[in-house]
PDB file of C-alpha atoms and ligand atoms in Angstrom:
ATOM      1  CA  MET N   1     -13.887   5.678  14.262  1.00  0.00           C
ATOM      2  CA  SER N   2     -10.952   3.139  14.056  1.00  0.00           C
ATOM      3  CA  ASN N   3      -9.563   2.083  17.695  1.00  0.00           C
ATOM      4  CA  ILE N   4      -6.462   0.441  15.998  1.00  0.00           C
ATOM      5  CA  ARG N   5      -3.548   2.138  16.806  1.00  0.00           C
ATOM      6  CA  LEU N   6      -0.581   1.167  15.412  1.00  0.00           C
ATOM      7  CA  ILE N   7       3.257   2.557  15.381  1.00  0.00           C
ATOM      8  CA  ASP N   8       6.076   2.084  12.841  1.00  0.00           C
ATOM      9  CA  THR N   9       9.137   1.895  14.605  1.00  0.00           C
ATOM     10  CA  HIS N  10      12.089   1.654  12.261  1.00  0.00           C
ATOM     11  CA  SER N  11      11.233   3.286   8.285  1.00  0.00           C
ATOM     12  CA  HIS N  12      13.428   5.021   6.377  1.00  0.00           C
ATOM     13  CA  ILE N  13      10.729   7.645   5.178  1.00  0.00           C
ATOM     14  CA  ASP N  14      12.994  10.009   4.338  1.00  0.00           C
ATOM     15  CA  MET N  15      14.798   6.495   1.865  1.00  0.00           C
ATOM     16  CA  ILE N  16      10.771   6.158  -0.196  1.00  0.00           C
ATOM     17  CA  GLU N  17      11.320   7.032  -3.994  1.00  0.00           C
ATOM     18  CA  GLN N  18       8.171   7.271  -5.415  1.00  0.00           C
ATOM     19  CA  ILE N  19       5.495   8.562  -3.569  1.00  0.00           C
ATOM     20  CA  SER N  20       5.789  12.235  -1.577  1.00  0.00           C
ATOM     21  CA  ILE N  21       6.680  12.458   2.704  1.00  0.00           C
ATOM     22  CA  ASP N  22       3.926  13.829   3.069  1.00  0.00           C
ATOM     23  CA  GLU N  23       1.809  11.283   1.076  1.00  0.00           C
ATOM     24  CA  VAL N  24       2.981   8.733   2.692  1.00  0.00           C
ATOM     25  CA  LEU N  25       2.443  10.132   5.856  1.00  0.00           C
ATOM     26  CA  ASP N  26      -1.317  10.310   5.021  1.00  0.00           C
ATOM     27  CA  ASN N  27      -1.894   6.920   3.741  1.00  0.00           C
ATOM     28  CA  ALA N  28       0.251   5.951   6.985  1.00  0.00           C
ATOM     29  CA  SER N  29      -2.582   8.256   9.122  1.00  0.00           C
ATOM     30  CA  ALA N  30      -5.693   6.747   6.912  1.00  0.00           C
ATOM     31  CA  ASN N  31      -4.405   3.291   7.717  1.00  0.00           C
ATOM     32  CA  ASP N  32      -4.109   4.647  11.404  1.00  0.00           C
ATOM     33  CA  VAL N  33      -0.250   4.647  12.106  1.00  0.00           C
ATOM     34  CA  GLU N  34       0.017   7.084  14.944  1.00  0.00           C
ATOM     35  CA  LYS N  35       3.270   8.101  14.689  1.00  0.00           C
ATOM     36  CA  VAL N  36       6.575   6.210  12.893  1.00  0.00           C
ATOM     37  CA  ILE N  37      10.662   6.738  14.075  1.00  0.00           C
ATOM     38  CA  LEU N  38      12.725   7.616  10.555  1.00  0.00           C
ATOM     39  CA  PRO N  39      16.221   5.876  11.390  1.00  0.00           C
ATOM     40  CA  CYS N  40      19.037   7.319  10.765  1.00  0.00           C
ATOM     41  CA  ALA N  41      22.206   5.511   8.254  1.00  0.00           C
ATOM     42  CA  TYR N  42      24.725   7.529   7.368  1.00  0.00           C
ATOM     43  CA  PRO N  43      26.475  10.315   9.733  1.00  0.00           C
ATOM     44  CA  LYS N  44      26.065  12.773   6.464  1.00  0.00           C
ATOM     45  CA  ASP N  45      21.454  13.016   7.367  1.00  0.00           C
ATOM     46  CA  ILE N  46      21.443  12.870  11.053  1.00  0.00           C
ATOM     47  CA  ASP N  47      21.000  17.305  10.306  1.00  0.00           C
ATOM     48  CA  ARG N  48      18.223  16.089   7.382  1.00  0.00           C
ATOM     49  CA  ILE N  49      16.645  14.147   9.237  1.00  0.00           C
ATOM     50  CA  ILE N  50      16.245  16.357  12.603  1.00  0.00           C
ATOM     51  CA  ASP N  51      15.096  17.882   9.521  1.00  0.00           C
ATOM     52  CA  ILE N  52      11.516  15.679   8.389  1.00  0.00           C
ATOM     53  CA  THR N  53      10.675  15.197  12.057  1.00  0.00           C
ATOM     54  CA  GLU N  54      10.734  19.190  13.244  1.00  0.00           C
ATOM     55  CA  LYS N  55       8.744  20.111  10.467  1.00  0.00           C
ATOM     56  CA  TYR N  56       6.675  16.188  10.771  1.00  0.00           C
ATOM     57  CA  ASP N  57       4.196  15.974  14.203  1.00  0.00           C
ATOM     58  CA  ASN N  58       4.303  12.383  14.117  1.00  0.00           C
ATOM     59  CA  VAL N  59       8.083  11.896  13.052  1.00  0.00           C
ATOM     60  CA  PHE N  60      10.333  11.526  15.069  1.00  0.00           C
ATOM     61  CA  ALA N  61      14.294  10.266  15.032  1.00  0.00           C
ATOM     62  CA  TYR N  62      16.996   7.877  15.632  1.00  0.00           C
ATOM     63  CA  LEU N  63      19.971   8.774  15.695  1.00  0.00           C
ATOM     64  CA  GLY N  64      23.128   6.621  14.862  1.00  0.00           C
ATOM     65  CA  VAL N  65      25.712   4.879  11.917  1.00  0.00           C
ATOM     66  CA  HIS N  66      24.425   2.233  10.170  1.00  0.00           C
ATOM     67  CA  PRO N  67      27.171  -0.497  11.053  1.00  0.00           C
ATOM     68  CA  SER N  68      27.959  -0.791   6.340  1.00  0.00           C
ATOM     69  CA  GLU N  69      28.869   2.864   6.780  1.00  0.00           C
ATOM     70  CA  ALA N  70      31.383   2.192  10.539  1.00  0.00           C
ATOM     71  CA  ARG N  71      34.655   3.343   8.416  1.00  0.00           C
ATOM     72  CA  ASP N  72      32.768   7.380   8.294  1.00  0.00           C
ATOM     73  CA  TRP N  73      32.208   7.289  11.764  1.00  0.00           C
ATOM     74  CA  ASP N  74      34.621   9.926  13.437  1.00  0.00           C
ATOM     75  CA  ASP N  75      33.993  10.339  16.521  1.00  0.00           C
ATOM     76  CA  SER N  76      32.785  14.437  16.807  1.00  0.00           C
ATOM     77  CA  ILE N  77      28.978  11.803  15.272  1.00  0.00           C
ATOM     78  CA  CYS N  78      28.765  11.561  19.168  1.00  0.00           C
ATOM     79  CA  GLU N  79      28.661  15.793  19.654  1.00  0.00           C
ATOM     80  CA  LYS N  80      26.980  16.042  17.388  1.00  0.00           C
ATOM     81  CA  ILE N  81      24.149  13.982  17.845  1.00  0.00           C
ATOM     82  CA  GLU N  82      24.425  15.124  22.409  1.00  0.00           C
ATOM     83  CA  ASN N  83      23.651  18.360  20.838  1.00  0.00           C
ATOM     84  CA  HIS N  84      20.171  17.301  18.663  1.00  0.00           C
ATOM     85  CA  VAL N  85      19.607  15.981  22.579  1.00  0.00           C
ATOM     86  CA  SER N  86      19.636  18.225  24.562  1.00  0.00           C
ATOM     87  CA  SER N  87      18.454  20.727  22.358  1.00  0.00           C
ATOM     88  CA  GLY N  88      15.235  19.244  22.377  1.00  0.00           C
ATOM     89  CA  LYS N  89      15.086  17.764  19.006  1.00  0.00           C
ATOM     90  CA  LYS N  90      13.067  14.909  19.141  1.00  0.00           C
ATOM     91  CA  VAL N  91      15.710  12.085  18.428  1.00  0.00           C
ATOM     92  CA  VAL N  92      13.951   8.344  20.886  1.00  0.00           C
ATOM     93  CA  GLY N  93      17.007   6.220  20.731  1.00  0.00           C
ATOM     94  CA  ILE N  94      20.225   5.287  19.402  1.00  0.00           C
ATOM     95  CA  GLY N  95      20.794   4.090  15.860  1.00  0.00           C
ATOM     96  CA  GLU N  96      20.302   2.543  13.416  1.00  0.00           C
ATOM     97  CA  ILE N  97      23.440   0.797  14.885  1.00  0.00           C
ATOM     98  CA  GLY N  98      25.123  -2.469  15.189  1.00  0.00           C
ATOM     99  CA  LEU N  99      26.055  -5.863  13.001  1.00  0.00           C
ATOM    100  CA  ASP N 100      25.794  -6.084   9.409  1.00  0.00           C
ATOM    101  CA  TYR N 101      28.221  -9.361   8.532  1.00  0.00           C
ATOM    102  CA  TYR N 102      26.925 -10.073   5.125  1.00  0.00           C
ATOM    103  CA  TRP N 103      27.506  -7.486   2.478  1.00  0.00           C
ATOM    104  CA  ASP N 104      31.018  -6.920   3.894  1.00  0.00           C
ATOM    105  CA  LYS N 105      32.890  -8.810   6.064  1.00  0.00           C
ATOM    106  CA  SER N 106      36.194  -6.756   5.949  1.00  0.00           C
ATOM    107  CA  PHE N 107      36.122  -4.350   8.160  1.00  0.00           C
ATOM    108  CA  ASN N 108      34.116  -6.064  11.797  1.00  0.00           C
ATOM    109  CA  ASP N 109      36.350  -4.380  13.825  1.00  0.00           C
ATOM    110  CA  ILE N 110      35.375  -1.145  13.666  1.00  0.00           C
ATOM    111  CA  GLN N 111      31.881  -2.401  12.854  1.00  0.00           C
ATOM    112  CA  LYS N 112      32.225  -3.313  16.989  1.00  0.00           C
ATOM    113  CA  ASP N 113      34.552  -0.386  18.060  1.00  0.00           C
ATOM    114  CA  VAL N 114      31.553   1.441  16.729  1.00  0.00           C
ATOM    115  CA  PHE N 115      28.660  -0.219  17.447  1.00  0.00           C
ATOM    116  CA  ILE N 116      30.778   0.076  21.141  1.00  0.00           C
ATOM    117  CA  LYS N 117      31.086   3.830  21.163  1.00  0.00           C
ATOM    118  CA  GLN N 118      27.633   4.277  19.780  1.00  0.00           C
ATOM    119  CA  ILE N 119      25.937   2.346  22.431  1.00  0.00           C
ATOM    120  CA  SER N 120      28.076   4.191  25.273  1.00  0.00           C
ATOM    121  CA  LEU N 121      26.276   7.202  23.994  1.00  0.00           C
ATOM    122  CA  ALA N 122      23.222   5.997  24.378  1.00  0.00           C
ATOM    123  CA  ASN N 123      23.534   5.155  28.258  1.00  0.00           C
ATOM    124  CA  LYS N 124      24.621   7.994  28.735  1.00  0.00           C
ATOM    125  CA  LEU N 125      21.883   9.477  26.860  1.00  0.00           C
ATOM    126  CA  ASN N 126      19.782   7.569  28.805  1.00  0.00           C
ATOM    127  CA  LEU N 127      19.230   5.912  25.053  1.00  0.00           C
ATOM    128  CA  PRO N 128      17.312   3.589  23.431  1.00  0.00           C
ATOM    129  CA  VAL N 129      19.573   1.489  21.101  1.00  0.00           C
ATOM    130  CA  ASN N 130      17.681   0.100  18.008  1.00  0.00           C
ATOM    131  CA  ILE N 131      20.128  -2.610  16.560  1.00  0.00           C
ATOM    132  CA  HIS N 132      20.418  -4.131  13.108  1.00  0.00           C
ATOM    133  CA  ASP N 133      21.984  -7.432  12.932  1.00  0.00           C
ATOM    134  CA  ARG N 134      22.413  -9.107  10.021  1.00  0.00           C
ATOM    135  CA  GLU N 135      24.591 -12.922   9.769  1.00  0.00           C
ATOM    136  CA  ALA N 136      25.861 -11.300  13.612  1.00  0.00           C
ATOM    137  CA  HIS N 137      23.492 -12.778  16.032  1.00  0.00           C
ATOM    138  CA  LYS N 138      26.511 -13.718  18.214  1.00  0.00           C
ATOM    139  CA  ASP N 139      28.903 -11.178  18.203  1.00  0.00           C
ATOM    140  CA  THR N 140      25.915  -8.795  18.106  1.00  0.00           C
ATOM    141  CA  PHE N 141      24.349 -10.290  21.561  1.00  0.00           C
ATOM    142  CA  ASP N 142      27.601 -10.775  22.875  1.00  0.00           C
ATOM    143  CA  ILE N 143      28.994  -6.936  22.447  1.00  0.00           C
ATOM    144  CA  ILE N 144      25.004  -5.657  23.642  1.00  0.00           C
ATOM    145  CA  GLN N 145      26.058  -7.711  26.658  1.00  0.00           C
ATOM    146  CA  ALA N 146      29.106  -6.197  28.083  1.00  0.00           C
ATOM    147  CA  ASN N 147      28.440  -3.014  27.328  1.00  0.00           C
ATOM    148  CA  ASN N 148      24.950  -2.032  27.819  1.00  0.00           C
ATOM    149  CA  LYS N 149      24.840  -0.522  31.207  1.00  0.00           C
ATOM    150  CA  ASN N 150      21.059   0.847  30.513  1.00  0.00           C
ATOM    151  CA  SER N 151      19.728   1.501  27.760  1.00  0.00           C
ATOM    152  CA  THR N 152      16.743  -0.028  26.350  1.00  0.00           C
ATOM    153  CA  VAL N 153      17.581  -2.695  23.490  1.00  0.00           C
ATOM    154  CA  ILE N 154      15.466  -3.527  20.496  1.00  0.00           C
ATOM    155  CA  MET N 155      16.788  -5.797  18.329  1.00  0.00           C
ATOM    156  CA  HIS N 156      14.960  -4.446  14.677  1.00  0.00           C
ATOM    157  CA  CYS N 157      14.075  -7.200  12.027  1.00  0.00           C
ATOM    158  CA  PHE N 158      14.981  -9.873  13.682  1.00  0.00           C
ATOM    159  CA  SER N 159      15.974 -12.571  11.769  1.00  0.00           C
ATOM    160  CA  GLY N 160      17.276 -15.464  14.802  1.00  0.00           C
ATOM    161  CA  SER N 161      16.062 -18.319  15.876  1.00  0.00           C
ATOM    162  CA  VAL N 162      12.987 -18.862  18.365  1.00  0.00           C
ATOM    163  CA  GLU N 163      16.175 -20.356  20.730  1.00  0.00           C
ATOM    164  CA  PHE N 164      17.940 -16.379  20.052  1.00  0.00           C
ATOM    165  CA  ALA N 165      14.674 -15.140  20.142  1.00  0.00           C
ATOM    166  CA  ARG N 166      14.401 -16.500  23.757  1.00  0.00           C
ATOM    167  CA  GLU N 167      18.071 -15.793  25.183  1.00  0.00           C
ATOM    168  CA  CYS N 168      17.232 -11.927  23.199  1.00  0.00           C
ATOM    169  CA  ILE N 169      13.924 -11.749  25.971  1.00  0.00           C
ATOM    170  CA  LYS N 170      15.958 -13.191  28.709  1.00  0.00           C
ATOM    171  CA  ALA N 171      18.120 -10.247  28.238  1.00  0.00           C
ATOM    172  CA  GLY N 172      15.964  -8.244  28.683  1.00  0.00           C
ATOM    173  CA  HIS N 173      15.225  -6.672  25.463  1.00  0.00           C
ATOM    174  CA  TYR N 174      12.715  -5.793  22.273  1.00  0.00           C
ATOM    175  CA  ILE N 175      11.768  -8.396  19.478  1.00  0.00           C
ATOM    176  CA  ALA N 176      11.061  -5.865  16.211  1.00  0.00           C
ATOM    177  CA  LEU N 177       8.684  -8.194  13.769  1.00  0.00           C
ATOM    178  CA  GLY N 178       8.872  -6.092   9.856  1.00  0.00           C
ATOM    179  CA  GLY N 179       7.232  -7.584   6.700  1.00  0.00           C
ATOM    180  CA  VAL N 180       9.583 -11.114   7.005  1.00  0.00           C
ATOM    181  CA  VAL N 181       6.391 -12.203   8.686  1.00  0.00           C
ATOM    182  CA  THR N 182       4.127 -11.522   5.953  1.00  0.00           C
ATOM    183  CA  PHE N 183       6.149 -14.141   3.511  1.00  0.00           C
ATOM    184  CA  LYS N 184       4.496 -17.538   3.947  1.00  0.00           C
ATOM    185  CA  ASN N 185       8.072 -19.229   3.774  1.00  0.00           C
ATOM    186  CA  ALA N 186       8.994 -17.292   6.983  1.00  0.00           C
ATOM    187  CA  ILE N 187       8.611 -20.109   9.604  1.00  0.00           C
ATOM    188  CA  LYS N 188      11.435 -19.439  11.302  1.00  0.00           C
ATOM    189  CA  MET N 189       9.865 -15.911  12.101  1.00  0.00           C
ATOM    190  CA  LYS N 190       5.787 -17.252  12.816  1.00  0.00           C
ATOM    191  CA  GLU N 191       7.394 -19.366  15.298  1.00  0.00           C
ATOM    192  CA  VAL N 192       9.013 -15.977  17.437  1.00  0.00           C
ATOM    193  CA  ALA N 193       5.415 -14.226  16.324  1.00  0.00           C
ATOM    194  CA  ALA N 194       4.239 -16.588  17.619  1.00  0.00           C
ATOM    195  CA  ASP N 195       6.749 -17.292  20.815  1.00  0.00           C
ATOM    196  CA  ILE N 196       7.684 -13.876  21.918  1.00  0.00           C
ATOM    197  CA  PRO N 197       6.045 -12.703  24.728  1.00  0.00           C
ATOM    198  CA  LEU N 198       3.290  -9.982  23.883  1.00  0.00           C
ATOM    199  CA  ASP N 199       5.346  -6.726  26.091  1.00  0.00           C
ATOM    200  CA  ARG N 200       8.478  -7.017  24.229  1.00  0.00           C
ATOM    201  CA  LEU N 201       7.596  -6.821  20.818  1.00  0.00           C
ATOM    202  CA  LEU N 202       7.026  -3.657  18.121  1.00  0.00           C
ATOM    203  CA  LEU N 203       6.273  -3.527  14.915  1.00  0.00           C
ATOM    204  CA  GLU N 204       7.767  -2.107  11.723  1.00  0.00           C
ATOM    205  CA  THR N 205       8.791  -1.715   8.402  1.00  0.00           C
ATOM    206  CA  ASP N 206      12.495  -1.194   7.661  1.00  0.00           C
ATOM    207  CA  ALA N 207      10.651   1.042   5.059  1.00  0.00           C
ATOM    208  CA  PRO N 208      11.377   1.000   1.470  1.00  0.00           C
ATOM    209  CA  TYR N 209      12.766  -2.363   2.491  1.00  0.00           C
ATOM    210  CA  LEU N 210      10.939  -5.593   3.136  1.00  0.00           C
ATOM    211  CA  THR N 211       7.290  -4.953   1.780  1.00  0.00           C
ATOM    212  CA  PRO N 212       5.301  -7.442   3.351  1.00  0.00           C
ATOM    213  CA  VAL N 213       2.453  -8.927   1.955  1.00  0.00           C
ATOM    214  CA  PRO N 214       0.678  -8.296  -0.230  1.00  0.00           C
ATOM    215  CA  TYR N 215       2.510  -5.697  -1.915  1.00  0.00           C
ATOM    216  CA  ARG N 216       5.669  -7.796  -1.555  1.00  0.00           C
ATOM    217  CA  GLY N 217       8.308  -6.845  -4.935  1.00  0.00           C
ATOM    218  CA  LYS N 218       6.885  -3.386  -4.445  1.00  0.00           C
ATOM    219  CA  GLU N 219       8.027   0.154  -2.194  1.00  0.00           C
ATOM    220  CA  ASN N 220       7.364  -1.019   1.091  1.00  0.00           C
ATOM    221  CA  GLN N 221       5.690   2.570   3.530  1.00  0.00           C
ATOM    222  CA  PRO N 222       4.748   2.927   7.087  1.00  0.00           C
ATOM    223  CA  ALA N 223       1.160   1.542   5.921  1.00  0.00           C
ATOM    224  CA  TYR N 224       2.007  -1.121   5.841  1.00  0.00           C
ATOM    225  CA  VAL N 225       2.493  -1.627   9.379  1.00  0.00           C
ATOM    226  CA  ARG N 226      -0.749  -2.950   8.870  1.00  0.00           C
ATOM    227  CA  PHE N 227      -0.154  -6.986   7.504  1.00  0.00           C
ATOM    228  CA  VAL N 228       2.791  -6.875   9.894  1.00  0.00           C
ATOM    229  CA  ALA N 229       0.308  -5.613  11.964  1.00  0.00           C
ATOM    230  CA  GLU N 230      -2.420  -8.311  10.815  1.00  0.00           C
ATOM    231  CA  GLU N 231      -0.586 -11.623  10.555  1.00  0.00           C
ATOM    232  CA  ILE N 232       1.076 -11.138  13.742  1.00  0.00           C
ATOM    233  CA  ALA N 233      -2.731 -10.789  15.493  1.00  0.00           C
ATOM    234  CA  LYS N 234      -3.638 -13.868  13.323  1.00  0.00           C
ATOM    235  CA  ILE N 235      -0.782 -16.128  13.914  1.00  0.00           C
ATOM    236  CA  ARG N 236      -1.494 -15.221  17.906  1.00  0.00           C
ATOM    237  CA  GLY N 237      -5.436 -16.014  17.014  1.00  0.00           C
ATOM    238  CA  MET N 238      -6.134 -12.547  17.799  1.00  0.00           C
ATOM    239  CA  SER N 239      -7.871  -9.562  17.482  1.00  0.00           C
ATOM    240  CA  LEU N 240      -5.730  -7.319  14.916  1.00  0.00           C
ATOM    241  CA  GLU N 241      -7.040  -3.823  17.258  1.00  0.00           C
ATOM    242  CA  GLU N 242      -6.105  -5.649  20.370  1.00  0.00           C
ATOM    243  CA  LEU N 243      -2.121  -7.125  18.225  1.00  0.00           C
ATOM    244  CA  ALA N 244      -1.948  -2.947  17.766  1.00  0.00           C
ATOM    245  CA  GLY N 245      -3.070  -2.098  21.027  1.00  0.00           C
ATOM    246  CA  ILE N 246      -0.773  -4.017  23.025  1.00  0.00           C
ATOM    247  CA  THR N 247       2.379  -3.135  20.799  1.00  0.00           C
ATOM    248  CA  THR N 248       1.271   0.468  20.548  1.00  0.00           C
ATOM    249  CA  GLN N 249       2.141   1.032  24.458  1.00  0.00           C
ATOM    250  CA  ASN N 250       4.767  -0.832  24.643  1.00  0.00           C
ATOM    251  CA  ALA N 251       6.004   1.196  22.754  1.00  0.00           C
ATOM    252  CA  GLU N 252       4.979   4.185  24.162  1.00  0.00           C
ATOM    253  CA  ARG N 253       6.658   3.459  27.624  1.00  0.00           C
ATOM    254  CA  ILE N 254       9.578   2.485  25.154  1.00  0.00           C
ATOM    255  CA  PHE N 255       9.939   6.010  23.454  1.00  0.00           C
ATOM    256  CA  GLY N 256       8.221   8.023  26.293  1.00  0.00           C
ATOM    257  CA  PHE N 257       5.357   9.721  23.028  1.00  0.00           C
TER     258      PHE N 257
HETATM  259 NI1   NI L 301      16.474   0.355   8.782  1.00  0.00          NI
END
């Protein structure tokens, strides 16, 4: 029996096209991935994501609206999410929320507004926040600092410098790393992986995107979080088992599952 225990803390298993969710989760189990957290991006997906978590024991949900979809926000979404949480659904955080200045900068103010509303919701429900920050490091960080009272902050798919990672750590945040760390030219991400305290590190795939080496270019899936773990273990000169164990304990501590 394997002593390796992994958790994929951000995986859009509902967007994987080439294999079914059953196959996705079988592959995950075969690669020692015990749990998967499925983030919500679109308001229309909230109920569907809850249905998936009801069907599969080891799938948990982040509910929220992605910054790129911020124009579809309406305040009734808060009530909808609250209802799922209060009725005991498997919601472990609010996400993915944040700022994305990469695709479209024309509605930054709406993104900020919707981000702040969702931080408040997470605070009210005492749930962690799963943060999407793409080319918006400063604004994302400042909004969290100014508005977050009590939620654990996870910087999903961290893409900043070592300096920014240290700033996040100092503020008490967690850093989640994915497939990019395995890319040969991802010098900055390898530096971050070497630098951050292990008790603040989480692993993820962001499947179906950002597939790690050796499957880069193909469709991603939670099983491949193992390659992320292997790369970071190598960078830090430790065993896969140890790195996997620590990051899994971090996730268990944050999410209480
Ligand atoms: Ni995502």
